[in-house]
Amino acid sequence: MKGTKQKILDTAERLFADSGYTGTSMRQIIANAGVNLAAIHYHFGSKEELLDGVVARRAGPVNEERLVLLENAVAAAKGRPLTVEEVLEALLRPMVAVARQNEQFVRFMGRLFMEGLMPHIAKRHFHQVMVRFIGALREALPELPEQEFQWRVHFMMGSIAQTMCGSPEGLNLLGAACGFEERIDRLKRFLSAGFRAPGE
Amino acid sequence: MKGTKQKILDTAERLFADSGYTGTSMRQIIANAGVNLAAIHYHFGSKEELLDGVVARRAGPVNEERLVLLENAVAAAKGRPLTVEEVLEALLRPMVAVARQNEQFVRFMGRLFMEGLMPHIAKRHFHQVMVRFIGALREALPELPEQEFQWRVHFMMGSIAQTMCGSPEGLNLLGAACGFEERIDRLKRFLSAGFRAPGE
DNA sequence: GTCTATACTGAGATAGAC
DNA sequence: GTCTATCTCAGTATAGAC
C-alpha cells in the first residue's frame, strides 16, 4: 500500500498536469488522494513546496540522462568541439522518454514555465544542468558575441517551453499536432539555424 | 476628473505590470484607485474581463501599427514577395514604441502569455492580426512543408513571449540586459535564420 | 512521527439598498 | 452608478488524537 506522501505526489502530479498549478486546489488533491488537508503541509510545508516535490521526482532522471548524453557526445567527438546540433540533441532528446512515459507531465512542465512559477522552481532543479549546457553551447559558438549568445539562449528557452506545452494552444491557430519525437527534431532544426545566424 | 472606469483601468494596468495578474488582487486595485470593490464588477464583470479591458486598450494601436507597416512593406515590394525579415520587422517593431512609452506594459504582456492566461485573451485581441502575419510569413517561405512551418510559428511565439518578459528571469542565468530595440534586432536575426533552416 | 479536525485570513463574486 | 454586506472557496496554521 502506498504511503500518504506517495499518494499526494502521484495525485498532485496528475491533477497539476490536467489543470495546471493554479488551476488545482489543495482540497482537490486531498479529495482525490483520500488524505487529509494538513497532511500536505506536514509532508511538504506548502503548495509551492509540493509542486517542488513533484518536479524534483521527475527532473532528476531527465537531468541525469541529459548529462550522460552530453558526456557521451563529448567522448565521441574525441577532442573536436561539439556542434550546436549535438548539444541540443543531448538537451532535448531526454524529454522524449519522459513524454512517452507520461506525456501530460511534459506539458505540465511547459505550463509551469508559462505560469511564471518556473523561475523559482527551475533554479533549484535545472540551474546546474543549464549552466553545463549553456557552456557547451558557448563552446560550439565561439565566434558569437556574448550578448547575442545570451539572448539566443533566452529565445531558446521560450521556444522549448512553447514546444513542451505542446498542444496547439495560444496563437498556433492551425493545429499542427505531431508526436513529441518529431517535435524535438523540428525544434532542433529551428534552434540550430537560429544560433548559427550571423551575430550583430 | 477621470471617471471610475478610467481610474480602474489605469490602476489595474500599473499594478498588473508591477506584480502580474495573479499577483494583483482586486482589493489592491480598488484601494489604489480609490473606488469600491463592486465597481469593478459593475464596469467589467470579473477580474478576467478587467484584464481583457486593460489589454484591449493597448492592443488596438499596436495591431494597427503592425498592419500599417506590413501593408507599407507590401507596397514597397511592388509585387515581389516579402522576405521573412520584412514580415518580422512589421510584426515586432511596433512593440518598441509601446515599450518606450510604457516598458512595464510590454513585460506585462509577456508575463500574461507566461501565466497561461493569454490563450483566452490573445485570441480576442491578436487572432486576426496573427492570421494576417502568419499568411505573410507563409508566402515568404513557400517551399517549407506545412507542418514544419506551423511548428516554427509556434517556436516563434515562445521566443517572442520570452523576449517581452525581458528582464533576465528564469533560466537566463547571466543577465544580458539591453534595450528593447536592440532586443528586437537580435530576435529578428534569430527567428529569420530559424525560419529559413532546411525543412524536414 | 503521522495524521485529523478545525479555525483563520484573504481572494473573487453577488444581491440588494440607495 | 455606487456602495455595504455577505457568500464561497482558496491556502495556511495549529491543537491535539493516535
Coordinates of C-alpha atoms (C1' of nucleotides) in Angstrom, one line a residue:
Chain A
M1 CA 0.0 0.0 0.0
K2 CA 1.3 3.4 -0.9
G3 CA 2.2 5.8 1.8
T4 CA 0.4 9.1 2.2
K5 CA 3.3 11.1 0.8
Q6 CA 3.4 8.9 -2.3
K7 CA -0.3 9.2 -2.8
I8 CA -0.1 13.0 -2.5
L9 CA 2.7 13.2 -5.0
D10 CA 1.0 11.0 -7.6
T11 CA -2.3 12.7 -7.3
A12 CA -0.8 16.2 -7.4
E13 CA 1.2 15.3 -10.5
R14 CA -1.9 14.1 -12.3
L15 CA -4.1 17.0 -11.3
F16 CA -1.4 19.6 -12.0
A17 CA -0.8 18.0 -15.4
D18 CA -4.5 18.2 -16.2
S19 CA -5.4 21.6 -14.8
G20 CA -2.2 23.4 -14.1
Y21 CA -0.8 24.5 -10.8
T22 CA -3.0 27.5 -10.1
G23 CA -6.0 25.6 -11.5
T24 CA -5.6 22.8 -9.0
S25 CA -6.6 23.4 -5.4
M26 CA -5.1 21.5 -2.5
R27 CA -8.6 20.4 -1.5
Q28 CA -9.0 18.7 -4.9
I29 CA -5.7 17.0 -4.3
I30 CA -6.6 15.6 -0.9
A31 CA -10.0 14.6 -2.0
N32 CA -8.6 12.5 -4.9
A33 CA -5.8 11.2 -2.8
G34 CA -8.0 10.3 0.1
V35 CA -5.9 12.0 2.7
N36 CA -6.3 15.0 5.0
L37 CA -5.6 18.6 4.0
A38 CA -3.0 19.1 6.7
A39 CA -1.1 16.0 5.5
I40 CA 0.2 18.1 2.6
H41 CA 1.6 20.7 5.0
Y42 CA 3.0 18.1 7.2
H43 CA 4.9 16.4 4.3
F44 CA 5.7 19.4 2.1
G45 CA 5.0 22.6 4.0
S46 CA 3.1 24.5 1.3
K47 CA 1.5 24.1 -2.1
E48 CA 4.6 25.5 -3.8
E49 CA 6.8 23.1 -2.0
L50 CA 4.5 20.3 -3.0
L51 CA 5.0 21.4 -6.6
D52 CA 8.7 21.4 -6.0
G53 CA 8.4 17.8 -4.8
V54 CA 6.5 16.8 -7.9
V55 CA 9.0 18.4 -10.2
A56 CA 12.0 17.0 -8.3
R57 CA 10.8 13.4 -8.7
R58 CA 10.9 13.8 -12.5
A59 CA 13.6 16.3 -13.1
G60 CA 16.4 14.2 -11.5
P61 CA 16.3 11.4 -14.1
V62 CA 15.9 13.7 -17.0
N63 CA 18.8 15.8 -16.0
E64 CA 21.0 12.8 -15.4
E65 CA 20.1 11.5 -18.9
R66 CA 20.9 14.8 -20.3
L67 CA 24.4 14.9 -18.8
V68 CA 25.1 11.3 -19.8
L69 CA 24.2 12.1 -23.4
L70 CA 26.3 15.2 -23.3
E71 CA 29.3 13.4 -21.9
N72 CA 28.9 10.6 -24.5
A73 CA 28.9 13.2 -27.2
V74 CA 32.0 14.8 -25.9
A75 CA 33.7 11.4 -25.7
A76 CA 32.6 10.5 -29.2
A77 CA 33.9 13.8 -30.6
K78 CA 37.4 13.0 -29.4
G79 CA 38.6 16.5 -28.7
R80 CA 36.7 18.1 -31.6
P81 CA 34.3 20.8 -30.2
L82 CA 30.7 19.7 -30.2
T83 CA 28.3 21.1 -32.8
V84 CA 25.2 23.0 -31.8
E85 CA 23.1 20.1 -33.0
E86 CA 24.9 17.7 -30.8
V87 CA 24.4 19.8 -27.7
L88 CA 20.7 20.4 -28.4
E89 CA 20.3 16.7 -29.1
A90 CA 21.6 15.9 -25.6
L91 CA 19.5 18.6 -24.1
L92 CA 16.2 17.9 -25.8
R93 CA 16.1 14.2 -26.5
P94 CA 15.6 13.0 -22.9
M95 CA 12.3 14.8 -22.9
V96 CA 11.0 12.2 -25.4
A97 CA 11.4 9.4 -23.0
V98 CA 9.5 11.3 -20.3
A99 CA 6.9 12.2 -22.8
R100 CA 6.5 8.6 -23.8
Q101 CA 6.1 7.5 -20.2
N102 CA 3.9 10.5 -19.2
E103 CA 3.2 13.0 -21.9
Q104 CA 0.9 15.0 -19.7
F105 CA 3.8 15.7 -17.4
V106 CA 5.9 17.3 -20.1
R107 CA 3.0 19.6 -20.9
F108 CA 2.8 20.3 -17.3
M109 CA 6.4 21.4 -17.1
G110 CA 5.9 23.6 -20.1
R111 CA 2.9 25.1 -18.4
L112 CA 4.8 25.7 -15.2
F113 CA 7.2 27.8 -17.1
M114 CA 4.3 29.6 -18.7
E115 CA 2.6 30.2 -15.4
G116 CA 5.6 32.1 -14.3
L117 CA 6.3 29.8 -11.4
M118 CA 9.3 28.3 -13.0
P119 CA 11.9 31.0 -12.1
H120 CA 11.8 29.7 -8.5
I121 CA 11.4 26.0 -9.2
A122 CA 13.6 26.0 -12.3
K123 CA 16.6 27.4 -10.4
R124 CA 16.5 24.6 -7.9
H125 CA 16.2 21.8 -10.4
F126 CA 17.6 22.9 -13.7
H127 CA 20.2 25.6 -12.9
Q128 CA 23.2 23.3 -12.7
V129 CA 22.3 21.4 -15.8
M130 CA 21.6 24.5 -17.8
V131 CA 24.9 26.0 -16.8
R132 CA 26.6 23.0 -18.2
F133 CA 24.7 23.1 -21.4
I134 CA 25.0 26.8 -21.9
G135 CA 28.7 26.3 -21.5
A136 CA 28.7 23.6 -24.1
L137 CA 26.7 25.8 -26.5
R138 CA 29.1 28.6 -26.0
E139 CA 32.0 26.4 -27.0
A140 CA 30.1 25.4 -30.1
L141 CA 29.6 29.0 -31.0
P142 CA 32.9 30.7 -30.1
E143 CA 32.6 33.5 -32.6
L144 CA 29.2 34.7 -31.4
P145 CA 29.3 38.0 -29.4
E146 CA 28.5 37.3 -25.7
Q147 CA 25.3 39.5 -25.5
E148 CA 24.0 38.0 -28.7
F149 CA 24.6 34.5 -27.4
Q150 CA 22.9 35.1 -24.1
W151 CA 19.8 36.4 -25.8
R152 CA 19.7 33.5 -28.1
V153 CA 19.7 31.2 -25.1
H154 CA 16.8 33.3 -23.8
F155 CA 15.0 32.8 -27.1
M156 CA 15.7 29.1 -27.0
M157 CA 14.1 28.8 -23.6
G158 CA 10.9 30.4 -24.9
S159 CA 10.7 28.0 -27.8
I160 CA 11.4 25.0 -25.6
A161 CA 8.6 26.0 -23.2
Q162 CA 6.3 26.5 -26.0
T163 CA 7.2 23.1 -27.5
M164 CA 6.6 21.3 -24.2
C165 CA 3.2 22.9 -23.8
G166 CA 2.6 21.0 -26.9
S167 CA -1.0 21.0 -27.8
P168 CA -1.6 23.8 -30.3
E169 CA -2.9 26.4 -27.9
G170 CA -2.4 30.2 -27.8
L171 CA -1.7 31.7 -31.2
N172 CA -0.9 28.5 -33.0
L173 CA -4.1 28.7 -35.0
L174 CA -3.9 25.8 -37.3
G175 CA -3.3 22.8 -35.2
A176 CA -0.1 21.2 -36.1
A177 CA -0.2 18.2 -33.8
C178 CA 2.6 15.7 -34.1
G179 CA 4.4 13.3 -31.9
F180 CA 6.9 14.5 -29.4
E181 CA 9.9 13.0 -31.1
E182 CA 9.1 14.7 -34.3
R183 CA 8.6 18.0 -32.4
I184 CA 12.1 17.7 -31.0
D185 CA 13.5 17.2 -34.4
R186 CA 11.8 20.3 -35.7
L187 CA 12.8 22.3 -32.7
K188 CA 16.5 21.2 -33.2
R189 CA 16.5 22.3 -36.8
F190 CA 14.9 25.7 -35.9
L191 CA 17.2 26.4 -32.9
S192 CA 20.4 25.3 -34.6
A193 CA 19.8 27.7 -37.5
G194 CA 18.9 30.5 -35.1
F195 CA 22.0 30.0 -33.1
R196 CA 24.2 30.0 -36.2
A197 CA 22.7 33.2 -37.6
P198 CA 25.3 35.9 -38.2
G199 CA 25.9 37.9 -35.0
E200 CA 25.3 41.6 -34.5
Chain B
M1 CA -11.7 64.4 -13.4
K2 CA -11.3 60.9 -14.5
G3 CA -14.3 58.6 -14.5
T4 CA -14.4 55.5 -12.3
K5 CA -13.8 53.1 -15.2
Q6 CA -10.7 55.0 -16.4
K7 CA -9.3 55.1 -12.9
I8 CA -9.8 51.3 -12.6
L9 CA -8.2 50.7 -16.0
D10 CA -5.1 52.9 -15.2
T11 CA -4.6 51.5 -11.8
A12 CA -5.1 47.9 -12.9
E13 CA -2.6 48.3 -15.7
R14 CA 0.0 49.7 -13.4
L15 CA -0.4 47.0 -10.7
F16 CA -0.7 44.2 -13.2
A17 CA 2.6 45.4 -14.8
D18 CA 4.3 45.5 -11.5
S19 CA 3.0 42.3 -9.9
G20 CA 1.4 40.3 -12.6
Y21 CA -2.2 39.3 -13.0
T22 CA -2.4 36.6 -10.3
G23 CA -0.2 38.7 -8.1
T24 CA -2.6 41.6 -8.0
S25 CA -5.8 41.4 -6.0
M26 CA -8.9 43.3 -6.9
R27 CA -8.8 44.8 -3.4
Q28 CA -5.4 46.2 -4.1
I29 CA -6.7 47.8 -7.3
I30 CA -9.7 49.4 -5.7
A31 CA -7.6 50.7 -2.8
N32 CA -5.1 52.4 -5.2
A33 CA -7.8 53.6 -7.5
G34 CA -10.0 54.9 -4.6
V35 CA -13.1 53.2 -5.8
N36 CA -15.4 50.5 -4.4
L37 CA -14.8 46.7 -4.9
A38 CA -18.1 46.2 -6.6
A39 CA -17.4 49.0 -9.1
I40 CA -15.0 46.6 -10.9
H41 CA -17.7 44.0 -11.3
Y42 CA -20.2 46.7 -12.3
H43 CA -17.9 48.0 -15.1
F44 CA -16.2 44.9 -16.2
G45 CA -17.9 41.8 -14.8
S46 CA -14.9 39.9 -13.5
K47 CA -11.2 40.2 -12.9
E48 CA -10.5 38.4 -16.1
E49 CA -12.7 40.8 -18.1
L50 CA -10.9 43.7 -16.4
L51 CA -7.6 42.2 -17.7
D52 CA -9.3 42.0 -21.1
G53 CA -10.1 45.6 -20.9
V54 CA -6.6 46.6 -20.0
V55 CA -5.1 44.6 -22.9
A56 CA -7.7 45.9 -25.3
R57 CA -6.8 49.5 -24.7
R58 CA -3.2 48.8 -25.7
A59 CA -3.5 46.1 -28.2
G60 CA -5.6 48.1 -30.7
P61 CA -2.9 50.7 -31.6
V62 CA -0.1 48.1 -31.7
N63 CA -2.1 45.9 -34.1
E64 CA -3.0 48.8 -36.3
E65 CA 0.7 49.9 -36.5
R66 CA 1.6 46.3 -37.3
L67 CA -0.8 46.2 -40.2
V68 CA 0.2 49.6 -41.5
L69 CA 3.9 48.6 -41.5
L70 CA 3.0 45.3 -43.2
E71 CA 1.0 47.0 -46.0
N72 CA 3.7 49.6 -46.4
A73 CA 6.2 46.8 -46.9
V74 CA 3.9 45.1 -49.4
A75 CA 3.6 48.3 -51.3
A76 CA 7.3 49.0 -51.3
A77 CA 8.0 45.4 -52.6
K78 CA 6.0 46.2 -55.8
G79 CA 4.8 42.6 -56.4
R80 CA 7.9 40.9 -55.1
P81 CA 7.1 38.5 -52.2
L82 CA 8.2 39.9 -48.8
T83 CA 11.2 38.5 -47.1
V84 CA 10.9 36.8 -43.7
E85 CA 12.9 39.8 -42.2
E86 CA 10.4 42.3 -43.6
V87 CA 7.4 40.4 -42.1
L88 CA 9.1 40.1 -38.7
E89 CA 10.1 43.7 -38.8
A90 CA 6.4 44.8 -39.2
L91 CA 5.4 42.3 -36.5
L92 CA 8.0 43.2 -33.9
R93 CA 8.9 46.8 -34.4
P94 CA 5.7 48.3 -33.1
M95 CA 6.4 46.8 -29.7
V96 CA 9.4 49.2 -29.4
A97 CA 7.1 52.2 -29.4
V98 CA 4.9 50.7 -26.7
A99 CA 8.0 49.8 -24.7
R100 CA 9.3 53.3 -25.0
Q101 CA 6.0 54.7 -23.8
N102 CA 5.4 52.1 -21.1
E103 CA 8.1 49.4 -20.9
Q104 CA 6.4 47.8 -17.9
F105 CA 3.4 47.0 -20.0
V106 CA 5.4 45.0 -22.6
R107 CA 6.8 42.9 -19.8
F108 CA 3.3 42.5 -18.5
M109 CA 2.1 41.2 -21.9
G110 CA 4.9 38.7 -22.0
R111 CA 4.1 37.7 -18.5
L112 CA 0.4 37.3 -19.4
F113 CA 1.4 34.8 -22.0
M114 CA 3.6 33.1 -19.4
E115 CA 0.9 32.9 -16.9
G116 CA -1.1 30.9 -19.3
L117 CA -4.0 33.4 -19.4
M118 CA -3.0 34.6 -22.9
P119 CA -4.7 31.8 -24.9
H120 CA -8.1 33.3 -24.0
I121 CA -7.2 36.9 -24.1
A122 CA -4.8 36.6 -27.1
K123 CA -7.5 35.0 -29.2
R124 CA -9.7 38.0 -28.9
H125 CA -7.1 40.7 -29.5
F126 CA -4.4 39.2 -31.6
H127 CA -6.0 36.4 -33.6
Q128 CA -6.9 38.4 -36.7
V129 CA -3.5 40.2 -36.8
M130 CA -1.7 36.9 -36.3
V131 CA -3.6 35.2 -39.1
R132 CA -2.5 38.0 -41.4
F133 CA 1.1 37.8 -40.4
I134 CA 1.2 34.0 -40.5
G135 CA -0.1 34.3 -44.0
A136 CA 2.6 36.8 -44.9
L137 CA 5.2 34.5 -43.4
R138 CA 3.9 31.6 -45.4
E139 CA 4.3 33.5 -48.6
A140 CA 7.8 34.3 -47.7
L141 CA 8.5 30.6 -47.2
P142 CA 6.6 28.8 -49.9
E143 CA 8.9 25.8 -50.0
L144 CA 8.7 24.9 -46.3
P145 CA 6.5 21.9 -45.5
E146 CA 3.2 23.0 -43.9
Q147 CA 3.7 21.1 -40.6
E148 CA 7.3 22.4 -40.3
F149 CA 6.1 25.9 -40.9
Q150 CA 3.4 25.7 -38.3
W151 CA 5.7 24.5 -35.6
R152 CA 8.2 27.2 -36.4
V153 CA 5.4 29.7 -35.9
H154 CA 4.9 28.0 -32.6
F155 CA 8.5 28.3 -31.7
M156 CA 8.5 31.9 -32.7
M157 CA 5.6 32.6 -30.3
G158 CA 7.6 31.2 -27.4
S159 CA 10.7 33.3 -28.2
I160 CA 8.6 36.5 -28.6
A161 CA 6.9 35.9 -25.2
Q162 CA 10.3 35.3 -23.6
T163 CA 11.7 38.4 -25.2
M164 CA 8.8 40.6 -24.0
C165 CA 9.2 39.3 -20.4
G166 CA 12.5 40.9 -20.9
S167 CA 14.4 41.1 -17.6
P168 CA 16.6 38.1 -17.3
E169 CA 14.4 35.8 -15.3
G170 CA 14.0 32.0 -15.5
L171 CA 16.9 30.2 -16.9
N172 CA 18.7 33.1 -18.4
L173 CA 21.5 33.0 -15.8
L174 CA 23.9 35.6 -16.9
G175 CA 21.9 38.7 -17.1
A176 CA 22.0 40.0 -20.7
A177 CA 20.1 43.2 -20.2
C178 CA 19.8 45.5 -23.2
G179 CA 17.3 48.0 -24.7
F180 CA 14.1 46.8 -26.3
E181 CA 15.1 48.0 -29.7
E182 CA 18.3 46.0 -29.6
R183 CA 16.4 43.0 -28.3
I184 CA 14.1 43.1 -31.3
D185 CA 17.0 43.2 -33.7
R186 CA 18.5 40.2 -32.0
L187 CA 15.2 38.4 -32.1
K188 CA 14.8 39.1 -35.8
R189 CA 18.2 37.7 -36.7
F190 CA 17.5 34.6 -34.6
L191 CA 14.0 33.9 -36.0
S192 CA 14.8 34.7 -39.6
A193 CA 17.5 32.1 -39.5
G194 CA 15.3 29.6 -37.8
F195 CA 12.5 30.0 -40.3
R196 CA 15.0 29.6 -43.2
A197 CA 16.5 26.4 -41.9
P198 CA 16.2 23.4 -44.2
G199 CA 12.8 21.8 -43.8
E200 CA 12.2 18.2 -42.8
Chain C
dG1 C1' 6.4 10.8 14.0
dT2 C1' 1.8 10.8 11.4
dC3 C1' -2.3 12.3 10.6
dT4 C1' -7.2 14.6 11.7
dA5 C1' -10.3 18.3 12.8
dT6 C1' -11.0 22.8 12.7
dA7 C1' -10.2 27.7 12.7
dC8 C1' -8.0 31.9 10.3
dT9 C1' -7.2 35.2 6.6
dG10 C1' -7.8 36.9 2.1
dA11 C1' -9.4 36.0 -2.6
dG12 C1' -13.3 36.8 -6.3
dA13 C1' -18.2 37.2 -6.8
dT14 C1' -23.0 38.7 -5.9
dA15 C1' -27.6 40.7 -4.1
dG16 C1' -29.9 44.4 -2.9
dA17 C1' -30.3 49.2 -0.7
dC18 C1' -29.6 53.8 -2.0
Chain D
dG1 C1' -24.0 54.1 -10.9
dT2 C1' -22.4 53.3 -6.4
dC3 C1' -21.6 51.0 -2.0
dT4 C1' -22.4 47.7 2.0
dA5 C1' -22.8 43.3 3.4
dT6 C1' -22.3 38.7 2.6
dC7 C1' -21.1 34.2 0.2
dT8 C1' -18.0 30.7 -1.2
dC9 C1' -13.6 28.9 -1.8
dA10 C1' -8.7 29.3 -1.7
dG11 C1' -4.1 28.5 1.0
dT12 C1' -2.4 28.4 5.6
dA13 C1' -1.7 27.4 10.6
dT14 C1' -2.4 25.0 14.9
dA15 C1' -4.0 21.8 18.6
dG16 C1' -4.3 17.5 19.7
dA17 C1' -5.5 12.3 18.7
dC18 C1' -3.1 8.1 17.7

